[in-house]
Amino acid sequence: MNEPMKTENSSPYFSIVIPAYNEEEHIGSCLRSIFESNYDSTGYEVIVVDNGSQDRTREIALNHPQVRFFELPEGNVGAVRNYGAARARGDILVFIDADCLLDKDWLNRAEQLIKDKPNCAYGGGAKLPSNASWIETSWLLENNGKPTLPKHLIGACTMLLRNLFSEVMGFNELISSGEDTDLHNRLVPKNIPVIICHELDVTHLGNAKNISQFIKRQIWHSENYIRNITKSIKDPIFLITLAFISLSALTTIQFLISPNIILTATSFIIFLCTPAILSFKRLLRSGKKIRNPYELLSIYIIDFLYITGRSLGIFRELLLLLKYKYIKD
């Protein structure tokens, strides 16, 4: 067991901040994974901030006397994370989600990373649970048991010095999702290196398990596209989604207006190729070896559902904006 680094006033070295909303299914496992760590328990504190849960999240968290429990019923997840960070006593802020598990040596590896390069922000990837569904295995592509590392920080596992977090004013509290990517994009211009590595991988339990859950999650993730259109037009996924919507409309119009089967079929094939771009890109990044055609088809289907969900999210936001404008006028 490593002896934790301490500050002069003997405050914990790590402050682990966990936002939670209706997480009764997973938060107990999350907390146990932390408290079963090989790291000295005096070297970290665990802060849970409940975001107005209607289930047993509060009760389960309070069953662990080591937890510092707070409540912030209103606000986006960025505000919840910031609320916990503002009450942290440690030098190092660690943000994880309530549906994630740390392995026993996670904090030891985290400490070594900080010792080696303290003025950096760190993140990891999301590993599959042992009982992963086909939705999960097709979405979170793993290569020899290792997850594909994300390009940007993810809220499931982010770590940085408190002063670096303060320098960029913490998480964006105005957006309902994507606050982790937003943080990443504000760290880089400040010349704060961001290192994403397997040492900080976590096991993610709360993945979508079925098609309905998966699409709903993508609708939620895309609800800021229209609100932040100046940022969205720089996002390749947003542009691919727009292409998907445009090709879908073109194919439909072509089918309704022209009896030309060849033109309609051509438009439809091009439309179907859009998700394949994502599939190819993800396979290339992950290095995953495809074992059979069914595996490849599953990956394509997930990417088709992914863009479909994002498209529905854009339509939903446009309708809400039009409704708001109509009521306002």
Short mmCIF file of C-alpha atoms in Angstrom, two decimals:
data_model
loop_
_atom_site.label_atom_id
_atom_site.label_comp_id
_atom_site.label_asym_id
_atom_site.label_seq_id
_atom_site.Cartn_x
_atom_site.Cartn_y
_atom_site.Cartn_z
CA MET A 1 0.00 0.00 0.00
CA ASN A 2 1.37 3.40 -1.00
CA GLU A 3 1.69 6.15 1.57
CA PRO A 4 -0.32 9.05 0.19
CA MET A 5 1.22 12.41 -0.43
CA LYS A 6 -0.07 14.93 2.09
CA THR A 7 -0.25 18.68 2.37
CA GLU A 8 1.08 20.56 5.37
CA ASN A 9 -2.36 20.71 7.01
CA SER A 10 -2.87 16.94 6.51
CA SER A 11 -5.79 17.37 4.15
CA PRO A 12 -6.50 14.44 1.81
CA TYR A 13 -4.44 14.28 -1.34
CA PHE A 14 -7.36 13.30 -3.61
CA SER A 15 -10.88 14.66 -3.56
CA ILE A 16 -13.13 12.31 -5.53
CA VAL A 17 -16.26 14.15 -6.67
CA ILE A 18 -19.27 12.10 -7.77
CA PRO A 19 -22.44 13.72 -9.17
CA ALA A 20 -25.51 11.53 -8.79
CA TYR A 21 -29.06 11.54 -10.08
CA ASN A 22 -31.25 8.48 -9.54
CA GLU A 23 -28.21 6.20 -9.30
CA GLU A 24 -29.51 3.66 -6.77
CA GLU A 25 -28.61 0.81 -9.12
CA HIS A 26 -24.90 1.65 -9.31
CA ILE A 27 -23.73 4.11 -6.66
CA GLY A 28 -23.25 1.44 -4.00
CA SER A 29 -20.90 -0.51 -6.27
CA CYS A 30 -19.11 2.70 -7.24
CA LEU A 31 -18.44 3.66 -3.63
CA ARG A 32 -17.36 0.15 -2.65
CA SER A 33 -14.85 0.08 -5.50
CA ILE A 34 -13.27 3.25 -4.09
CA PHE A 35 -13.24 2.17 -0.45
CA GLU A 36 -11.75 -1.23 -1.37
CA SER A 37 -8.77 0.52 -2.97
CA ASN A 38 -5.21 -0.44 -2.06
CA TYR A 39 -4.55 3.26 -1.51
CA ASP A 40 -4.36 4.56 2.07
CA SER A 41 -7.85 5.71 3.04
CA THR A 42 -6.46 8.82 4.75
CA GLY A 43 -5.19 10.00 1.37
CA TYR A 44 -8.55 10.65 -0.23
CA GLU A 45 -12.05 11.89 0.45
CA VAL A 46 -15.23 11.02 -1.40
CA ILE A 47 -17.81 13.72 -2.12
CA VAL A 48 -21.24 12.77 -3.46
CA VAL A 49 -23.47 15.57 -4.74
CA ASP A 50 -27.07 14.50 -5.27
CA ASN A 51 -28.89 16.31 -8.07
CA GLY A 52 -32.45 15.82 -6.82
CA SER A 53 -32.72 12.03 -6.99
CA GLN A 54 -36.16 10.48 -6.49
CA ASP A 55 -34.86 7.01 -5.64
CA ARG A 56 -32.61 5.55 -2.90
CA THR A 57 -29.42 7.28 -4.06
CA ARG A 58 -29.25 9.47 -0.94
CA GLU A 59 -29.91 6.56 1.42
CA ILE A 60 -27.27 4.34 -0.19
CA ALA A 61 -24.63 7.09 -0.18
CA LEU A 62 -25.30 7.90 3.49
CA ASN A 63 -24.85 4.23 4.38
CA HIS A 64 -21.15 4.91 3.85
CA PRO A 65 -19.99 7.09 6.76
CA GLN A 66 -16.82 8.02 4.88
CA VAL A 67 -18.86 9.89 2.25
CA ARG A 68 -19.26 13.65 2.43
CA PHE A 69 -22.79 14.05 1.11
CA PHE A 70 -24.25 17.23 -0.37
CA GLU A 71 -27.40 18.08 -2.27
CA LEU A 72 -27.92 20.39 -5.23
CA PRO A 73 -31.46 19.69 -6.46
CA GLU A 74 -31.32 22.12 -9.38
CA GLY A 75 -28.68 22.68 -12.05
CA ASN A 76 -26.93 20.90 -14.89
CA VAL A 77 -24.27 18.28 -14.27
CA GLY A 78 -21.49 20.87 -14.68
CA ALA A 79 -22.95 22.83 -11.77
CA VAL A 80 -23.16 19.65 -9.69
CA ARG A 81 -19.50 18.82 -10.32
CA ASN A 82 -18.46 22.40 -9.51
CA TYR A 83 -20.50 22.34 -6.31
CA GLY A 84 -18.58 19.29 -5.14
CA ALA A 85 -15.23 20.73 -6.22
CA ALA A 86 -15.90 23.92 -4.25
CA ARG A 87 -16.24 21.82 -1.09
CA ALA A 88 -13.23 19.62 -1.76
CA ARG A 89 -10.26 19.68 0.60
CA GLY A 90 -7.74 17.81 -1.51
CA ASP A 91 -5.04 19.14 -3.81
CA ILE A 92 -6.12 16.84 -6.65
CA LEU A 93 -9.66 16.80 -7.99
CA VAL A 94 -10.91 13.50 -9.38
CA PHE A 95 -14.27 13.47 -11.16
CA ILE A 96 -15.96 10.15 -11.75
CA ASP A 97 -19.56 9.18 -12.43
CA ALA A 98 -21.78 7.28 -10.01
CA ASP A 99 -22.07 4.37 -12.45
CA CYS A 100 -18.32 3.77 -12.72
CA LEU A 101 -15.93 1.44 -10.89
CA LEU A 102 -12.28 2.03 -9.99
CA ASP A 103 -9.96 -0.95 -9.72
CA LYS A 104 -7.92 -1.42 -6.54
CA ASP A 105 -4.76 0.24 -7.89
CA TRP A 106 -6.43 3.14 -9.72
CA LEU A 107 -5.49 5.76 -7.12
CA ASN A 108 -1.91 4.48 -6.90
CA ARG A 109 -1.50 4.91 -10.65
CA ALA A 110 -3.21 8.29 -10.50
CA GLU A 111 -0.77 9.48 -7.85
CA GLN A 112 2.20 8.36 -9.92
CA LEU A 113 0.91 10.26 -12.96
CA ILE A 114 0.54 13.44 -10.91
CA LYS A 115 4.00 13.03 -9.40
CA ASP A 116 5.55 12.62 -12.84
CA LYS A 117 3.70 15.50 -14.54
CA PRO A 118 1.72 17.59 -12.06
CA ASN A 119 0.69 20.44 -14.35
CA CYS A 120 -1.44 18.32 -16.63
CA ALA A 121 -5.06 17.23 -16.76
CA TYR A 122 -5.66 13.50 -17.03
CA GLY A 123 -8.39 11.19 -18.25
CA GLY A 124 -9.00 7.59 -19.17
CA GLY A 125 -11.36 5.37 -21.12
CA ALA A 126 -14.53 3.46 -20.26
CA LYS A 127 -14.20 -0.33 -20.01
CA LEU A 128 -17.05 -2.73 -20.62
CA PRO A 129 -18.72 -4.48 -17.67
CA SER A 130 -18.49 -8.26 -17.54
CA ASN A 131 -22.16 -8.67 -18.52
CA ALA A 132 -22.08 -6.27 -21.48
CA SER A 133 -24.90 -6.44 -24.03
CA TRP A 134 -24.38 -6.40 -27.80
CA ILE A 135 -25.26 -2.71 -27.74
CA GLU A 136 -22.35 -2.05 -25.37
CA THR A 137 -19.79 -4.25 -27.13
CA SER A 138 -20.68 -2.70 -30.48
CA TRP A 139 -20.48 0.84 -29.12
CA LEU A 140 -17.51 0.69 -26.73
CA LEU A 141 -15.03 -1.08 -28.95
CA GLU A 142 -12.25 -2.84 -27.08
CA ASN A 143 -8.97 -4.22 -28.39
CA ASN A 144 -7.52 -7.04 -26.28
CA GLY A 145 -9.56 -5.95 -23.28
CA LYS A 146 -8.57 -2.30 -23.50
CA PRO A 147 -11.13 0.39 -24.37
CA THR A 148 -10.71 2.88 -27.15
CA LEU A 149 -9.34 6.02 -25.54
CA PRO A 150 -11.55 9.06 -26.12
CA LYS A 151 -10.18 12.13 -27.87
CA HIS A 152 -11.44 14.38 -25.09
CA LEU A 153 -11.85 14.15 -21.34
CA ILE A 154 -14.94 12.29 -20.19
CA GLY A 155 -16.79 12.93 -16.95
CA ALA A 156 -16.44 9.27 -16.02
CA CYS A 157 -12.76 9.80 -15.19
CA THR A 158 -11.07 13.19 -15.11
CA MET A 159 -8.25 14.28 -12.81
CA LEU A 160 -6.36 17.56 -12.39
CA LEU A 161 -4.85 19.89 -9.84
CA ARG A 162 -7.33 22.12 -8.07
CA ASN A 163 -5.52 25.29 -9.21
CA LEU A 164 -5.70 24.19 -12.87
CA PHE A 165 -9.42 23.57 -12.48
CA SER A 166 -9.85 27.03 -10.97
CA GLU A 167 -7.79 28.61 -13.74
CA VAL A 168 -10.40 27.61 -16.33
CA MET A 169 -13.33 28.38 -13.98
CA GLY A 170 -14.40 24.75 -13.67
CA PHE A 171 -17.13 23.08 -15.69
CA ASN A 172 -19.59 24.97 -17.86
CA GLU A 173 -22.83 25.11 -15.85
CA LEU A 174 -25.05 26.30 -18.70
CA ILE A 175 -24.99 23.20 -20.90
CA SER A 176 -26.90 20.02 -20.07
CA SER A 177 -24.31 17.66 -21.58
CA GLY A 178 -20.83 17.82 -23.07
CA GLU A 179 -19.41 19.71 -20.09
CA ASP A 180 -16.43 17.34 -20.07
CA THR A 181 -15.50 18.07 -23.70
CA ASP A 182 -16.03 21.76 -23.03
CA LEU A 183 -13.59 21.61 -20.10
CA HIS A 184 -11.02 19.89 -22.32
CA ASN A 185 -11.41 22.57 -24.96
CA ARG A 186 -10.79 25.34 -22.41
CA LEU A 187 -7.74 23.66 -20.85
CA VAL A 188 -5.82 23.35 -24.12
CA PRO A 189 -5.73 27.10 -25.00
CA LYS A 190 -4.37 27.72 -21.50
CA ASN A 191 -1.38 25.54 -22.44
CA ILE A 192 -2.46 22.92 -19.91
CA PRO A 193 -1.56 19.53 -21.45
CA VAL A 194 -4.32 16.91 -21.43
CA ILE A 195 -3.15 13.31 -21.18
CA ILE A 196 -5.65 10.50 -21.77
CA CYS A 197 -4.24 7.11 -20.87
CA HIS A 198 -5.24 3.57 -19.93
CA GLU A 199 -3.89 4.02 -16.40
CA LEU A 200 -7.11 5.87 -15.57
CA ASP A 201 -9.58 3.56 -17.30
CA VAL A 202 -12.77 2.91 -15.34
CA THR A 203 -15.45 0.26 -15.76
CA HIS A 204 -18.68 1.90 -16.91
CA LEU A 205 -21.82 0.15 -15.67
CA GLY A 206 -24.43 2.64 -16.86
CA ASN A 207 -24.23 2.14 -20.61
CA ALA A 208 -27.39 1.89 -22.67
CA LYS A 209 -28.49 -1.76 -22.65
CA ASN A 210 -31.08 -1.66 -25.41
CA ILE A 211 -31.92 0.28 -28.58
CA SER A 212 -34.47 2.56 -26.90
CA GLN A 213 -32.03 3.60 -24.15
CA PHE A 214 -29.28 4.15 -26.70
CA ILE A 215 -31.35 6.44 -28.93
CA LYS A 216 -32.72 8.39 -25.95
CA ARG A 217 -29.16 8.99 -24.75
CA GLN A 218 -28.11 10.34 -28.14
CA ILE A 219 -31.13 12.65 -28.22
CA TRP A 220 -30.03 13.99 -24.83
CA HIS A 221 -26.42 14.41 -25.94
CA SER A 222 -27.47 16.41 -29.01
CA GLU A 223 -29.78 18.86 -27.30
CA ASN A 224 -27.09 21.57 -27.16
CA TYR A 225 -26.26 21.43 -30.88
CA ILE A 226 -28.68 24.18 -31.89
CA ARG A 227 -28.20 26.28 -28.76
CA ASN A 228 -24.44 26.38 -29.34
CA ILE A 229 -24.49 26.41 -33.13
CA THR A 230 -21.19 28.32 -33.48
CA LYS A 231 -19.40 25.51 -31.64
CA SER A 232 -21.45 22.77 -33.26
CA ILE A 233 -20.41 23.65 -36.82
CA LYS A 234 -16.83 22.80 -35.82
CA ASP A 235 -17.91 19.37 -34.55
CA PRO A 236 -17.42 16.59 -37.16
CA ILE A 237 -20.24 14.53 -35.62
CA PHE A 238 -22.66 17.43 -36.00
CA LEU A 239 -21.65 17.84 -39.65
CA ILE A 240 -22.04 14.11 -40.31
CA THR A 241 -25.47 14.24 -38.66
CA LEU A 242 -26.47 17.14 -40.91
CA ALA A 243 -25.31 15.15 -43.93
CA PHE A 244 -27.37 12.19 -42.72
CA ILE A 245 -30.47 14.38 -42.36
CA SER A 246 -29.91 16.00 -45.77
CA LEU A 247 -29.42 12.67 -47.53
CA SER A 248 -32.48 11.25 -45.80
CA ALA A 249 -34.57 14.18 -47.04
CA LEU A 250 -33.07 13.95 -50.53
CA THR A 251 -33.80 10.23 -50.78
CA THR A 252 -37.39 10.72 -49.63
CA ILE A 253 -38.00 13.57 -52.07
CA GLN A 254 -36.35 11.60 -54.87
CA PHE A 255 -38.64 8.65 -54.15
CA LEU A 256 -41.80 10.78 -54.03
CA ILE A 257 -41.09 12.97 -57.04
CA SER A 258 -39.17 10.80 -59.47
CA PRO A 259 -40.12 7.29 -60.56
CA ASN A 260 -36.49 6.69 -61.52
CA ILE A 261 -35.53 3.64 -59.48
CA ILE A 262 -31.81 3.98 -60.22
CA LEU A 263 -31.60 7.57 -58.92
CA THR A 264 -33.64 6.73 -55.84
CA ALA A 265 -31.53 3.64 -55.13
CA THR A 266 -28.32 5.65 -55.57
CA SER A 267 -29.50 8.30 -53.11
CA PHE A 268 -30.51 5.59 -50.65
CA ILE A 269 -27.14 3.83 -50.87
CA ILE A 270 -25.28 7.11 -50.27
CA PHE A 271 -27.58 7.73 -47.30
CA LEU A 272 -26.71 4.31 -45.85
CA CYS A 273 -22.99 4.99 -46.30
CA THR A 274 -23.03 7.90 -43.81
CA PRO A 275 -23.03 5.69 -40.68
CA ALA A 276 -20.38 3.49 -42.32
CA ILE A 277 -17.98 6.46 -42.15
CA LEU A 278 -18.30 6.44 -38.36
CA SER A 279 -17.93 2.66 -38.21
CA PHE A 280 -14.73 2.75 -40.25
CA LYS A 281 -13.35 5.60 -38.15
CA ARG A 282 -14.11 3.86 -34.85
CA LEU A 283 -12.65 0.55 -35.97
CA LEU A 284 -9.49 2.29 -37.14
CA ARG A 285 -9.07 4.11 -33.81
CA SER A 286 -9.76 1.05 -31.67
CA GLY A 287 -7.59 -1.37 -33.62
CA LYS A 288 -10.29 -3.97 -33.07
CA LYS A 289 -10.09 -7.09 -35.22
CA ILE A 290 -13.42 -8.12 -36.73
CA ARG A 291 -14.06 -11.83 -36.25
CA ASN A 292 -17.17 -12.27 -38.40
CA PRO A 293 -19.63 -10.34 -40.61
CA TYR A 294 -22.24 -10.24 -37.83
CA GLU A 295 -19.87 -8.27 -35.61
CA LEU A 296 -19.30 -5.73 -38.38
CA LEU A 297 -23.05 -5.48 -39.00
CA SER A 298 -23.69 -4.86 -35.28
CA ILE A 299 -21.17 -2.01 -35.27
CA TYR A 300 -22.80 -0.48 -38.35
CA ILE A 301 -26.28 -0.76 -36.82
CA ILE A 302 -25.10 1.02 -33.67
CA ASP A 303 -23.65 3.88 -35.72
CA PHE A 304 -26.88 4.10 -37.72
CA LEU A 305 -28.84 4.33 -34.44
CA TYR A 306 -26.31 6.83 -33.12
CA ILE A 307 -26.81 9.26 -36.01
CA THR A 308 -30.56 8.64 -35.96
CA GLY A 309 -30.68 9.62 -32.28
CA ARG A 310 -28.58 12.71 -32.89
CA SER A 311 -30.84 13.68 -35.79
CA LEU A 312 -33.95 13.29 -33.63
CA GLY A 313 -32.29 15.44 -30.98
CA ILE A 314 -31.71 18.23 -33.50
CA PHE A 315 -35.34 18.06 -34.68
CA ARG A 316 -36.51 18.11 -31.07
CA GLU A 317 -34.50 21.23 -30.30
CA LEU A 318 -35.70 22.98 -33.45
CA LEU A 319 -39.31 22.24 -32.50
CA LEU A 320 -38.74 23.54 -28.98
CA LEU A 321 -37.17 26.73 -30.32
CA LEU A 322 -40.05 27.26 -32.76
CA LYS A 323 -42.56 26.63 -29.98
CA TYR A 324 -40.76 29.10 -27.72
CA LYS A 325 -40.67 31.71 -30.50
CA TYR A 326 -44.37 31.17 -31.23
CA ILE A 327 -45.32 31.59 -27.56
CA LYS A 328 -43.05 34.63 -27.23
CA ASP A 329 -44.54 36.30 -30.32
#
